[in-house]
mmCIF file with all atom_site columns, C-alpha atoms in Angstrom:
data_model
loop_
_atom_site.group_PDB
_atom_site.id
_atom_site.type_symbol
_atom_site.label_atom_id
_atom_site.label_alt_id
_atom_site.label_comp_id
_atom_site.label_asym_id
_atom_site.label_entity_id
_atom_site.label_seq_id
_atom_site.pdbx_PDB_ins_code
_atom_site.Cartn_x
_atom_site.Cartn_y
_atom_site.Cartn_z
_atom_site.occupancy
_atom_site.B_iso_or_equiv
_atom_site.pdbx_formal_charge
_atom_site.auth_seq_id
_atom_site.auth_comp_id
_atom_site.auth_asym_id
_atom_site.auth_atom_id
_atom_site.pdbx_PDB_model_num
ATOM 1   C CA . MET A 1 1   ? 89.093  97.951  113.857 1.00 0.00 ? 12  MET A CA 1
ATOM 2   C CA . VAL A 1 2   ? 90.018  99.054  110.320 1.00 0.00 ? 13  VAL A CA 1
ATOM 3   C CA . LYS A 1 3   ? 91.034  96.211  108.027 1.00 0.00 ? 14  LYS A CA 1
ATOM 4   C CA . TYR A 1 4   ? 93.065  96.683  104.885 1.00 0.00 ? 15  TYR A CA 1
ATOM 5   C CA . SER A 1 5   ? 91.153  95.826  101.721 1.00 0.00 ? 16  SER A CA 1
ATOM 6   C CA . LEU A 1 6   ? 91.973  95.536  98.034  1.00 0.00 ? 17  LEU A CA 1
ATOM 7   C CA . ASP A 1 7   ? 88.482  96.901  97.292  1.00 0.00 ? 18  ASP A CA 1
ATOM 8   C CA . SER A 1 8   ? 89.511  100.273 98.706  1.00 0.00 ? 19  SER A CA 1
ATOM 9   C CA . PHE A 1 9   ? 92.575  100.500 96.432  1.00 0.00 ? 20  PHE A CA 1
ATOM 10  C CA . SER A 1 10  ? 92.498  103.164 93.740  1.00 0.00 ? 21  SER A CA 1
ATOM 11  C CA . ILE A 1 11  ? 94.665  103.742 90.711  1.00 0.00 ? 22  ILE A CA 1
ATOM 12  C CA . ASP A 1 12  ? 96.157  106.673 92.657  1.00 0.00 ? 23  ASP A CA 1
ATOM 13  C CA . ASP A 1 13  ? 97.354  104.217 95.311  1.00 0.00 ? 24  ASP A CA 1
ATOM 14  C CA . ILE A 1 14  ? 99.165  102.244 92.617  1.00 0.00 ? 25  ILE A CA 1
ATOM 15  C CA . ASN A 1 15  ? 100.764 105.359 91.125  1.00 0.00 ? 26  ASN A CA 1
ATOM 16  C CA . LYS A 1 16  ? 101.768 106.970 94.433  1.00 0.00 ? 27  LYS A CA 1
ATOM 17  C CA . GLY A 1 17  ? 102.576 103.731 96.271  1.00 0.00 ? 28  GLY A CA 1
ATOM 18  C CA . LYS A 1 18  ? 100.912 102.127 99.277  1.00 0.00 ? 29  LYS A CA 1
ATOM 19  C CA . ILE A 1 19  ? 101.421 99.354  101.812 1.00 0.00 ? 30  ILE A CA 1
ATOM 20  C CA . ILE A 1 20  ? 98.975  96.538  102.426 1.00 0.00 ? 31  ILE A CA 1
ATOM 21  C CA . LEU A 1 21  ? 98.800  94.165  105.373 1.00 0.00 ? 32  LEU A CA 1
ATOM 22  C CA . VAL A 1 22  ? 98.168  90.498  104.606 1.00 0.00 ? 33  VAL A CA 1
ATOM 23  C CA . ASN A 1 23  ? 97.467  87.566  106.905 1.00 0.00 ? 34  ASN A CA 1
ATOM 24  C CA . LYS A 1 24  ? 99.652  84.863  105.303 1.00 0.00 ? 35  LYS A CA 1
ATOM 25  C CA . PRO A 1 25  ? 98.052  81.406  105.451 1.00 0.00 ? 36  PRO A CA 1
ATOM 26  C CA . LEU A 1 26  ? 99.907  78.262  106.447 1.00 0.00 ? 37  LEU A CA 1
ATOM 27  C CA . ASN A 1 27  ? 101.790 76.481  103.656 1.00 0.00 ? 38  ASN A CA 1
ATOM 28  C CA . TRP A 1 28  ? 101.985 79.614  101.500 1.00 0.00 ? 39  TRP A CA 1
ATOM 29  C CA . THR A 1 29  ? 105.385 81.118  100.813 1.00 0.00 ? 40  THR A CA 1
ATOM 30  C CA . SER A 1 30  ? 105.796 84.874  101.178 1.00 0.00 ? 41  SER A CA 1
ATOM 31  C CA . PHE A 1 31  ? 106.288 85.048  97.412  1.00 0.00 ? 42  PHE A CA 1
ATOM 32  C CA . ASP A 1 32  ? 102.992 83.174  96.905  1.00 0.00 ? 43  ASP A CA 1
ATOM 33  C CA . VAL A 1 33  ? 101.307 86.071  98.722  1.00 0.00 ? 44  VAL A CA 1
ATOM 34  C CA . VAL A 1 34  ? 103.142 88.639  96.574  1.00 0.00 ? 45  VAL A CA 1
ATOM 35  C CA . LYS A 1 35  ? 102.005 86.857  93.386  1.00 0.00 ? 46  LYS A CA 1
ATOM 36  C CA . TYR A 1 36  ? 98.408  86.625  94.649  1.00 0.00 ? 47  TYR A CA 1
ATOM 37  C CA . ILE A 1 37  ? 98.185  90.343  95.503  1.00 0.00 ? 48  ILE A CA 1
ATOM 38  C CA . ARG A 1 38  ? 99.941  91.401  92.298  1.00 0.00 ? 49  ARG A CA 1
ATOM 39  C CA . LYS A 1 39  ? 97.584  89.322  90.150  1.00 0.00 ? 50  LYS A CA 1
ATOM 40  C CA . SER A 1 40  ? 94.530  90.616  92.056  1.00 0.00 ? 51  SER A CA 1
ATOM 41  C CA . LEU A 1 41  ? 95.592  94.234  91.471  1.00 0.00 ? 52  LEU A CA 1
ATOM 42  C CA . GLN A 1 42  ? 96.442  93.573  87.818  1.00 0.00 ? 53  GLN A CA 1
ATOM 43  C CA . LEU A 1 43  ? 92.969  92.163  87.233  1.00 0.00 ? 54  LEU A CA 1
ATOM 44  C CA . LYS A 1 44  ? 91.293  94.979  89.156  1.00 0.00 ? 55  LYS A CA 1
ATOM 45  C CA . PHE A 1 45  ? 93.038  97.787  87.278  1.00 0.00 ? 56  PHE A CA 1
ATOM 46  C CA . LYS A 1 46  ? 93.811  95.937  84.032  1.00 0.00 ? 57  LYS A CA 1
ATOM 47  C CA . ILE A 1 47  ? 97.490  96.827  84.354  1.00 0.00 ? 58  ILE A CA 1
ATOM 48  C CA . LYS A 1 48  ? 100.207 94.465  83.121  1.00 0.00 ? 59  LYS A CA 1
ATOM 49  C CA . LYS A 1 49  ? 103.018 95.561  85.441  1.00 0.00 ? 60  LYS A CA 1
ATOM 50  C CA . ILE A 1 50  ? 102.655 96.450  89.124  1.00 0.00 ? 61  ILE A CA 1
ATOM 51  C CA . LYS A 1 51  ? 105.584 96.470  91.542  1.00 0.00 ? 62  LYS A CA 1
ATOM 52  C CA . VAL A 1 52  ? 104.845 94.427  94.665  1.00 0.00 ? 63  VAL A CA 1
ATOM 53  C CA . GLY A 1 53  ? 107.369 93.317  97.305  1.00 0.00 ? 64  GLY A CA 1
ATOM 54  C CA . HIS A 1 54  ? 107.200 91.999  100.850 1.00 0.00 ? 65  HIS A CA 1
ATOM 55  C CA . ALA A 1 55  ? 108.983 93.515  103.840 1.00 0.00 ? 66  ALA A CA 1
ATOM 56  C CA . GLY A 1 56  ? 110.148 90.437  105.744 1.00 0.00 ? 67  GLY A CA 1
ATOM 57  C CA . THR A 1 57  ? 109.777 86.748  104.911 1.00 0.00 ? 68  THR A CA 1
ATOM 58  C CA . LEU A 1 58  ? 107.642 84.234  106.779 1.00 0.00 ? 69  LEU A CA 1
ATOM 59  C CA . ASP A 1 59  ? 108.397 80.515  106.406 1.00 0.00 ? 70  ASP A CA 1
ATOM 60  C CA . PRO A 1 60  ? 105.689 78.393  104.750 1.00 0.00 ? 71  PRO A CA 1
ATOM 61  C CA . LEU A 1 61  ? 105.005 76.666  108.104 1.00 0.00 ? 72  LEU A CA 1
ATOM 62  C CA . ALA A 1 62  ? 104.372 80.037  109.774 1.00 0.00 ? 73  ALA A CA 1
ATOM 63  C CA . SER A 1 63  ? 101.268 82.176  109.426 1.00 0.00 ? 74  SER A CA 1
ATOM 64  C CA . GLY A 1 64  ? 100.468 85.791  110.148 1.00 0.00 ? 75  GLY A CA 1
ATOM 65  C CA . LEU A 1 65  ? 101.384 89.326  109.229 1.00 0.00 ? 76  LEU A CA 1
ATOM 66  C CA . LEU A 1 66  ? 103.184 90.287  106.051 1.00 0.00 ? 77  LEU A CA 1
ATOM 67  C CA . ILE A 1 67  ? 103.651 93.903  104.968 1.00 0.00 ? 78  ILE A CA 1
ATOM 68  C CA . LEU A 1 68  ? 103.481 94.269  101.196 1.00 0.00 ? 79  LEU A CA 1
ATOM 69  C CA . CYS A 1 69  ? 104.748 97.405  99.472  1.00 0.00 ? 80  CYS A CA 1
ATOM 70  C CA . ILE A 1 70  ? 103.011 98.473  96.275  1.00 0.00 ? 81  ILE A CA 1
ATOM 71  C CA . GLY A 1 71  ? 104.443 100.707 93.532  1.00 0.00 ? 82  GLY A CA 1
ATOM 72  C CA . LYS A 1 72  ? 106.764 103.457 94.756  1.00 0.00 ? 83  LYS A CA 1
ATOM 73  C CA . LYS A 1 73  ? 106.468 102.150 98.327  1.00 0.00 ? 84  LYS A CA 1
ATOM 74  C CA . THR A 1 74  ? 108.787 99.280  97.315  1.00 0.00 ? 85  THR A CA 1
ATOM 75  C CA . LYS A 1 75  ? 111.621 101.797 97.760  1.00 0.00 ? 86  LYS A CA 1
ATOM 76  C CA . LYS A 1 76  ? 110.724 101.906 101.468 1.00 0.00 ? 87  LYS A CA 1
ATOM 77  C CA . ILE A 1 77  ? 110.826 98.128  102.044 1.00 0.00 ? 88  ILE A CA 1
ATOM 78  C CA . SER A 1 78  ? 113.962 98.276  104.206 1.00 0.00 ? 89  SER A CA 1
ATOM 79  C CA . GLU A 1 79  ? 112.261 100.724 106.591 1.00 0.00 ? 90  GLU A CA 1
ATOM 80  C CA . TYR A 1 80  ? 109.497 98.208  107.309 1.00 0.00 ? 91  TYR A CA 1
ATOM 81  C CA . GLN A 1 81  ? 111.980 95.319  107.478 1.00 0.00 ? 92  GLN A CA 1
ATOM 82  C CA . ASP A 1 82  ? 113.839 97.115  110.267 1.00 0.00 ? 93  ASP A CA 1
ATOM 83  C CA . LEU A 1 83  ? 110.772 97.260  112.545 1.00 0.00 ? 94  LEU A CA 1
ATOM 84  C CA . PRO A 1 84  ? 110.545 94.876  115.544 1.00 0.00 ? 95  PRO A CA 1
ATOM 85  C CA . LYS A 1 85  ? 108.400 91.764  115.133 1.00 0.00 ? 96  LYS A CA 1
ATOM 86  C CA . THR A 1 86  ? 106.037 90.045  117.571 1.00 0.00 ? 97  THR A CA 1
ATOM 87  C CA . TYR A 1 87  ? 105.300 86.328  117.397 1.00 0.00 ? 98  TYR A CA 1
ATOM 88  C CA . ILE A 1 88  ? 103.191 83.770  119.239 1.00 0.00 ? 99  ILE A CA 1
ATOM 89  C CA . GLY A 1 89  ? 103.630 80.043  118.891 1.00 0.00 ? 100 GLY A CA 1
ATOM 90  C CA . LYS A 1 90  ? 104.567 76.708  120.420 1.00 0.00 ? 101 LYS A CA 1
ATOM 91  C CA . PHE A 1 91  ? 107.780 74.822  121.108 1.00 0.00 ? 102 PHE A CA 1
ATOM 92  C CA . LYS A 1 92  ? 107.627 71.057  121.460 1.00 0.00 ? 103 LYS A CA 1
ATOM 93  C CA . LEU A 1 93  ? 109.862 69.685  124.218 1.00 0.00 ? 104 LEU A CA 1
ATOM 94  C CA . GLY A 1 94  ? 111.712 66.381  124.206 1.00 0.00 ? 105 GLY A CA 1
ATOM 95  C CA . GLU A 1 95  ? 112.524 66.274  120.496 1.00 0.00 ? 106 GLU A CA 1
ATOM 96  C CA . SER A 1 96  ? 114.786 68.044  118.016 1.00 0.00 ? 107 SER A CA 1
ATOM 97  C CA . THR A 1 97  ? 114.914 68.351  114.220 1.00 0.00 ? 108 THR A CA 1
ATOM 98  C CA . LEU A 1 98  ? 117.691 69.401  111.849 1.00 0.00 ? 109 LEU A CA 1
ATOM 99  C CA . SER A 1 99  ? 115.639 72.380  110.628 1.00 0.00 ? 110 SER A CA 1
ATOM 100 C CA . TYR A 1 100 ? 114.697 73.368  114.214 1.00 0.00 ? 111 TYR A CA 1
ATOM 101 C CA . ASP A 1 101 ? 111.019 73.238  113.155 1.00 0.00 ? 112 ASP A CA 1
ATOM 102 C CA . ALA A 1 102 ? 108.508 70.751  111.744 1.00 0.00 ? 113 ALA A CA 1
ATOM 103 C CA . GLU A 1 103 ? 109.894 70.933  108.196 1.00 0.00 ? 114 GLU A CA 1
ATOM 104 C CA . THR A 1 104 ? 112.199 67.954  108.819 1.00 0.00 ? 115 THR A CA 1
ATOM 105 C CA . ASP A 1 105 ? 111.708 64.735  110.786 1.00 0.00 ? 116 ASP A CA 1
ATOM 106 C CA . VAL A 1 106 ? 112.586 64.309  114.450 1.00 0.00 ? 117 VAL A CA 1
ATOM 107 C CA . ASN A 1 107 ? 116.236 63.258  114.633 1.00 0.00 ? 118 ASN A CA 1
ATOM 108 C CA . GLU A 1 108 ? 116.702 62.945  118.395 1.00 0.00 ? 119 GLU A CA 1
ATOM 109 C CA . LYS A 1 109 ? 114.576 62.446  121.532 1.00 0.00 ? 120 LYS A CA 1
ATOM 110 C CA . PHE A 1 110 ? 115.194 63.612  125.106 1.00 0.00 ? 121 PHE A CA 1
ATOM 111 C CA . GLU A 1 111 ? 113.758 63.402  128.612 1.00 0.00 ? 122 GLU A CA 1
ATOM 112 C CA . TYR A 1 112 ? 111.606 66.379  129.544 1.00 0.00 ? 123 TYR A CA 1
ATOM 113 C CA . GLN A 1 113 ? 109.480 65.251  132.506 1.00 0.00 ? 124 GLN A CA 1
ATOM 114 C CA . HIS A 1 114 ? 111.774 67.111  134.905 1.00 0.00 ? 125 HIS A CA 1
ATOM 115 C CA . ILE A 1 115 ? 110.910 70.518  133.414 1.00 0.00 ? 126 ILE A CA 1
ATOM 116 C CA . THR A 1 116 ? 108.430 72.835  135.179 1.00 0.00 ? 127 THR A CA 1
ATOM 117 C CA . ILE A 1 117 ? 106.723 76.035  134.070 1.00 0.00 ? 128 ILE A CA 1
ATOM 118 C CA . ASN A 1 118 ? 108.910 77.959  136.539 1.00 0.00 ? 129 ASN A CA 1
ATOM 119 C CA . ASP A 1 119 ? 111.978 76.566  134.747 1.00 0.00 ? 130 ASP A CA 1
ATOM 120 C CA . LEU A 1 120 ? 110.556 77.856  131.464 1.00 0.00 ? 131 LEU A CA 1
ATOM 121 C CA . LYS A 1 121 ? 109.766 81.339  132.765 1.00 0.00 ? 132 LYS A CA 1
ATOM 122 C CA . THR A 1 122 ? 113.170 81.714  134.395 1.00 0.00 ? 133 THR A CA 1
ATOM 123 C CA . LEU A 1 123 ? 114.959 80.626  131.232 1.00 0.00 ? 134 LEU A CA 1
ATOM 124 C CA . ALA A 1 124 ? 112.852 82.876  128.994 1.00 0.00 ? 135 ALA A CA 1
ATOM 125 C CA . ASN A 1 125 ? 114.036 85.896  130.992 1.00 0.00 ? 136 ASN A CA 1
ATOM 126 C CA . GLU A 1 126 ? 117.645 84.918  130.289 1.00 0.00 ? 137 GLU A CA 1
ATOM 127 C CA . PHE A 1 127 ? 117.046 85.320  126.542 1.00 0.00 ? 138 PHE A CA 1
ATOM 128 C CA . VAL A 1 128 ? 115.879 88.935  126.843 1.00 0.00 ? 139 VAL A CA 1
ATOM 129 C CA . GLY A 1 129 ? 118.402 91.525  125.657 1.00 0.00 ? 140 GLY A CA 1
ATOM 130 C CA . VAL A 1 130 ? 121.103 91.651  122.985 1.00 0.00 ? 141 VAL A CA 1
ATOM 131 C CA . ASN A 1 131 ? 122.379 88.193  121.999 1.00 0.00 ? 142 ASN A CA 1
ATOM 132 C CA . MET A 1 132 ? 124.454 86.491  119.349 1.00 0.00 ? 143 MET A CA 1
ATOM 133 C CA . GLN A 1 133 ? 122.479 83.934  117.370 1.00 0.00 ? 144 GLN A CA 1
ATOM 134 C CA . LYS A 1 134 ? 123.475 81.331  114.808 1.00 0.00 ? 145 LYS A CA 1
ATOM 135 C CA . PRO A 1 135 ? 120.851 80.977  112.026 1.00 0.00 ? 146 PRO A CA 1
ATOM 136 C CA . PRO A 1 136 ? 119.612 77.453  111.241 1.00 0.00 ? 147 PRO A CA 1
ATOM 137 C CA . ILE A 1 137 ? 121.284 75.528  108.416 1.00 0.00 ? 148 ILE A CA 1
ATOM 138 C CA . TYR A 1 138 ? 117.832 75.195  106.851 1.00 0.00 ? 149 TYR A CA 1
ATOM 139 C CA . SER A 1 139 ? 117.532 78.873  105.950 1.00 0.00 ? 150 SER A CA 1
ATOM 140 C CA . ALA A 1 140 ? 117.753 81.066  102.848 1.00 0.00 ? 151 ALA A CA 1
ATOM 141 C CA . ILE A 1 141 ? 120.815 82.981  104.046 1.00 0.00 ? 152 ILE A CA 1
ATOM 142 C CA . LYS A 1 142 ? 123.645 82.886  101.515 1.00 0.00 ? 153 LYS A CA 1
ATOM 143 C CA . LYS A 1 143 ? 127.152 81.645  102.293 1.00 0.00 ? 154 LYS A CA 1
ATOM 144 C CA . ASP A 1 144 ? 129.764 81.848  99.540  1.00 0.00 ? 155 ASP A CA 1
ATOM 145 C CA . GLY A 1 145 ? 126.993 82.575  97.027  1.00 0.00 ? 156 GLY A CA 1
ATOM 146 C CA . LYS A 1 146 ? 124.893 79.550  97.978  1.00 0.00 ? 157 LYS A CA 1
ATOM 147 C CA . ARG A 1 147 ? 121.829 79.329  100.225 1.00 0.00 ? 158 ARG A CA 1
ATOM 148 C CA . LEU A 1 148 ? 122.339 77.454  103.476 1.00 0.00 ? 159 LEU A CA 1
ATOM 149 C CA . TYR A 1 149 ? 119.432 75.073  102.899 1.00 0.00 ? 160 TYR A CA 1
ATOM 150 C CA . ASN A 1 150 ? 121.206 73.793  99.778  1.00 0.00 ? 161 ASN A CA 1
ATOM 151 C CA . TYR A 1 151 ? 124.236 72.823  101.894 1.00 0.00 ? 162 TYR A CA 1
ATOM 152 C CA . ALA A 1 152 ? 121.853 71.126  104.339 1.00 0.00 ? 163 ALA A CA 1
ATOM 153 C CA . ARG A 1 153 ? 120.145 69.097  101.625 1.00 0.00 ? 164 ARG A CA 1
ATOM 154 C CA . GLU A 1 154 ? 123.558 68.012  100.330 1.00 0.00 ? 165 GLU A CA 1
ATOM 155 C CA . ASN A 1 155 ? 124.568 66.973  103.886 1.00 0.00 ? 166 ASN A CA 1
ATOM 156 C CA . LYS A 1 156 ? 127.542 69.337  103.726 1.00 0.00 ? 167 LYS A CA 1
ATOM 157 C CA . GLU A 1 157 ? 128.973 70.808  106.909 1.00 0.00 ? 168 GLU A CA 1
ATOM 158 C CA . ILE A 1 158 ? 129.555 74.551  106.810 1.00 0.00 ? 169 ILE A CA 1
ATOM 159 C CA . GLU A 1 159 ? 130.516 77.182  109.351 1.00 0.00 ? 170 GLU A CA 1
ATOM 160 C CA . ILE A 1 160 ? 127.602 79.536  109.997 1.00 0.00 ? 171 ILE A CA 1
ATOM 161 C CA . ASP A 1 161 ? 128.415 82.995  111.301 1.00 0.00 ? 172 ASP A CA 1
ATOM 162 C CA . GLU A 1 162 ? 126.592 84.307  114.349 1.00 0.00 ? 173 GLU A CA 1
ATOM 163 C CA . ARG A 1 163 ? 124.656 87.563  114.122 1.00 0.00 ? 174 ARG A CA 1
ATOM 164 C CA . GLU A 1 164 ? 123.545 90.077  116.715 1.00 0.00 ? 175 GLU A CA 1
ATOM 165 C CA . ILE A 1 165 ? 119.833 90.084  117.574 1.00 0.00 ? 176 ILE A CA 1
ATOM 166 C CA . HIS A 1 166 ? 117.723 91.804  120.207 1.00 0.00 ? 177 HIS A CA 1
ATOM 167 C CA . ILE A 1 167 ? 114.924 90.070  122.112 1.00 0.00 ? 178 ILE A CA 1
ATOM 168 C CA . TYR A 1 168 ? 112.775 92.780  123.686 1.00 0.00 ? 179 TYR A CA 1
ATOM 169 C CA . ASN A 1 169 ? 110.296 90.490  125.397 1.00 0.00 ? 180 ASN A CA 1
ATOM 170 C CA . PHE A 1 170 ? 109.896 86.729  125.879 1.00 0.00 ? 181 PHE A CA 1
ATOM 171 C CA . LYS A 1 171 ? 106.846 85.443  127.771 1.00 0.00 ? 182 LYS A CA 1
ATOM 172 C CA . ILE A 1 172 ? 105.743 81.890  128.511 1.00 0.00 ? 183 ILE A CA 1
ATOM 173 C CA . LEU A 1 173 ? 101.956 81.946  128.042 1.00 0.00 ? 184 LEU A CA 1
ATOM 174 C CA . ASP A 1 174 ? 101.136 78.332  128.922 1.00 0.00 ? 185 ASP A CA 1
ATOM 175 C CA . PHE A 1 175 ? 102.754 74.936  129.447 1.00 0.00 ? 186 PHE A CA 1
ATOM 176 C CA . ASN A 1 176 ? 100.836 71.806  128.510 1.00 0.00 ? 187 ASN A CA 1
ATOM 177 C CA . SER A 1 177 ? 103.754 69.368  128.474 1.00 0.00 ? 188 SER A CA 1
ATOM 178 C CA . PRO A 1 178 ? 105.403 68.805  126.050 1.00 0.00 ? 189 PRO A CA 1
ATOM 179 C CA . TYR A 1 179 ? 104.052 71.985  124.396 1.00 0.00 ? 190 TYR A CA 1
ATOM 180 C CA . ILE A 1 180 ? 105.219 75.458  125.446 1.00 0.00 ? 191 ILE A CA 1
ATOM 181 C CA . GLU A 1 181 ? 103.122 78.420  124.338 1.00 0.00 ? 192 GLU A CA 1
ATOM 182 C CA . PHE A 1 182 ? 105.132 81.635  124.042 1.00 0.00 ? 193 PHE A CA 1
ATOM 183 C CA . LYS A 1 183 ? 105.118 85.252  122.901 1.00 0.00 ? 194 LYS A CA 1
ATOM 184 C CA . ILE A 1 184 ? 108.297 86.946  121.648 1.00 0.00 ? 195 ILE A CA 1
ATOM 185 C CA . LYS A 1 185 ? 109.050 90.487  120.500 1.00 0.00 ? 196 LYS A CA 1
ATOM 186 C CA . CYS A 1 186 ? 112.377 90.694  118.692 1.00 0.00 ? 197 CYS A CA 1
ATOM 187 C CA . SER A 1 187 ? 114.523 92.548  116.174 1.00 0.00 ? 198 SER A CA 1
ATOM 188 C CA . LYS A 1 188 ? 114.727 91.823  112.482 1.00 0.00 ? 199 LYS A CA 1
ATOM 189 C CA . GLY A 1 189 ? 116.880 88.846  111.524 1.00 0.00 ? 200 GLY A CA 1
ATOM 190 C CA . THR A 1 190 ? 115.886 86.830  114.594 1.00 0.00 ? 201 THR A CA 1
ATOM 191 C CA . TYR A 1 191 ? 115.168 83.160  113.951 1.00 0.00 ? 202 TYR A CA 1
ATOM 192 C CA . ILE A 1 192 ? 112.521 81.862  116.344 1.00 0.00 ? 203 ILE A CA 1
ATOM 193 C CA . ARG A 1 193 ? 113.530 78.349  115.244 1.00 0.00 ? 204 ARG A CA 1
ATOM 194 C CA . SER A 1 194 ? 117.020 78.948  116.608 1.00 0.00 ? 205 SER A CA 1
ATOM 195 C CA . ILE A 1 195 ? 115.534 80.181  119.887 1.00 0.00 ? 206 ILE A CA 1
ATOM 196 C CA . ALA A 1 196 ? 113.502 76.962  120.094 1.00 0.00 ? 207 ALA A CA 1
ATOM 197 C CA . ASN A 1 197 ? 116.616 74.853  119.587 1.00 0.00 ? 208 ASN A CA 1
ATOM 198 C CA . SER A 1 198 ? 118.689 76.796  122.131 1.00 0.00 ? 209 SER A CA 1
ATOM 199 C CA . PHE A 1 199 ? 115.814 76.780  124.613 1.00 0.00 ? 210 PHE A CA 1
ATOM 200 C CA . GLY A 1 200 ? 115.665 72.985  124.624 1.00 0.00 ? 211 GLY A CA 1
ATOM 201 C CA . LYS A 1 201 ? 119.424 72.621  125.022 1.00 0.00 ? 212 LYS A CA 1
ATOM 202 C CA . LYS A 1 202 ? 119.512 75.008  127.988 1.00 0.00 ? 213 LYS A CA 1
ATOM 203 C CA . LEU A 1 203 ? 116.831 72.879  129.665 1.00 0.00 ? 214 LEU A CA 1
ATOM 204 C CA . ASN A 1 204 ? 119.085 69.786  129.319 1.00 0.00 ? 215 ASN A CA 1
ATOM 205 C CA . SER A 1 205 ? 116.552 68.437  126.859 1.00 0.00 ? 216 SER A CA 1
ATOM 206 C CA . GLY A 1 206 ? 115.578 69.334  123.318 1.00 0.00 ? 217 GLY A CA 1
ATOM 207 C CA . SER A 1 207 ? 112.861 71.297  121.574 1.00 0.00 ? 218 SER A CA 1
ATOM 208 C CA . TYR A 1 208 ? 111.805 72.515  118.157 1.00 0.00 ? 219 TYR A CA 1
ATOM 209 C CA . LEU A 1 209 ? 109.423 75.122  116.773 1.00 0.00 ? 220 LEU A CA 1
ATOM 210 C CA . TYR A 1 210 ? 106.035 73.442  116.478 1.00 0.00 ? 221 TYR A CA 1
ATOM 211 C CA . GLU A 1 211 ? 103.837 76.434  115.523 1.00 0.00 ? 222 GLU A CA 1
ATOM 212 C CA . LEU A 1 212 ? 104.498 80.087  114.698 1.00 0.00 ? 223 LEU A CA 1
ATOM 213 C CA . ARG A 1 213 ? 102.343 83.121  113.959 1.00 0.00 ? 224 ARG A CA 1
ATOM 214 C CA . ARG A 1 214 ? 103.505 86.699  113.460 1.00 0.00 ? 225 ARG A CA 1
ATOM 215 C CA . THR A 1 215 ? 101.032 89.085  115.064 1.00 0.00 ? 226 THR A CA 1
ATOM 216 C CA . LYS A 1 216 ? 102.767 92.463  114.752 1.00 0.00 ? 227 LYS A CA 1
ATOM 217 C CA . ILE A 1 217 ? 105.424 94.344  112.808 1.00 0.00 ? 228 ILE A CA 1
ATOM 218 C CA . GLY A 1 218 ? 106.113 97.611  114.596 1.00 0.00 ? 229 GLY A CA 1
ATOM 219 C CA . ARG A 1 219 ? 102.721 99.262  115.112 1.00 0.00 ? 230 ARG A CA 1
ATOM 220 C CA . PHE A 1 220 ? 101.068 97.177  112.383 1.00 0.00 ? 231 PHE A CA 1
ATOM 221 C CA . SER A 1 221 ? 98.812  94.319  113.533 1.00 0.00 ? 232 SER A CA 1
ATOM 222 C CA . VAL A 1 222 ? 97.555  91.163  111.847 1.00 0.00 ? 233 VAL A CA 1
ATOM 223 C CA . LEU A 1 223 ? 94.112  92.105  113.176 1.00 0.00 ? 234 LEU A CA 1
ATOM 224 C CA . ASN A 1 224 ? 93.992  94.759  110.442 1.00 0.00 ? 235 ASN A CA 1
ATOM 225 C CA . ALA A 1 225 ? 95.288  92.474  107.691 1.00 0.00 ? 236 ALA A CA 1
ATOM 226 C CA . ILE A 1 226 ? 93.548  91.048  104.644 1.00 0.00 ? 237 ILE A CA 1
ATOM 227 C CA . ASP A 1 227 ? 92.576  87.380  104.976 1.00 0.00 ? 238 ASP A CA 1
ATOM 228 C CA . ILE A 1 228 ? 93.421  85.399  101.841 1.00 0.00 ? 239 ILE A CA 1
ATOM 229 C CA . LYS A 1 229 ? 90.677  82.883  101.025 1.00 0.00 ? 240 LYS A CA 1
#
């Protein structure tokens, strides 16, 4: 297994452009990772300005693979953003939150004892394919020039447009009630939080995204990524 490393970077890599895989830790923003890598490269090469951008955001409460584009590779960011993503994680049954994940407090509780692992596997199959999805109100998407999470924090109601997504694969890995372990491969722009919310509703219960880790972007794997310490 070949892991990406900043030690192997050369000044040629900076001039010509290169990608680097990073294993984003929990509670870091994607921009925190960009700043960390940029500063590390600036110190290594004693250069004041280095272009660094990420190809696809991960929420602070999610961990896993980020692709960073360095130098001239920043012009190719959209190509990496368009690649399918693979995630593993957990939904928590019987509760919902306004953000659809653990960022906000539980706002409603539901019965879930009636749900079996066969119910989960059958429902997961129904999500596979092309679907229309409504992003969560707690997201950075802009509406009328303002990010949705700002409307949410102001308790303002706003109509959120649905978008087309593609779920290539959705597997239930384990069920230790009320926690559902899953693996999903999906297109760019897919909100796993929204899947968690819809999943609970379709079970006549509720659920929210309890844990999330991105393991792959296209052919790139987190197993080859730099671990930030």
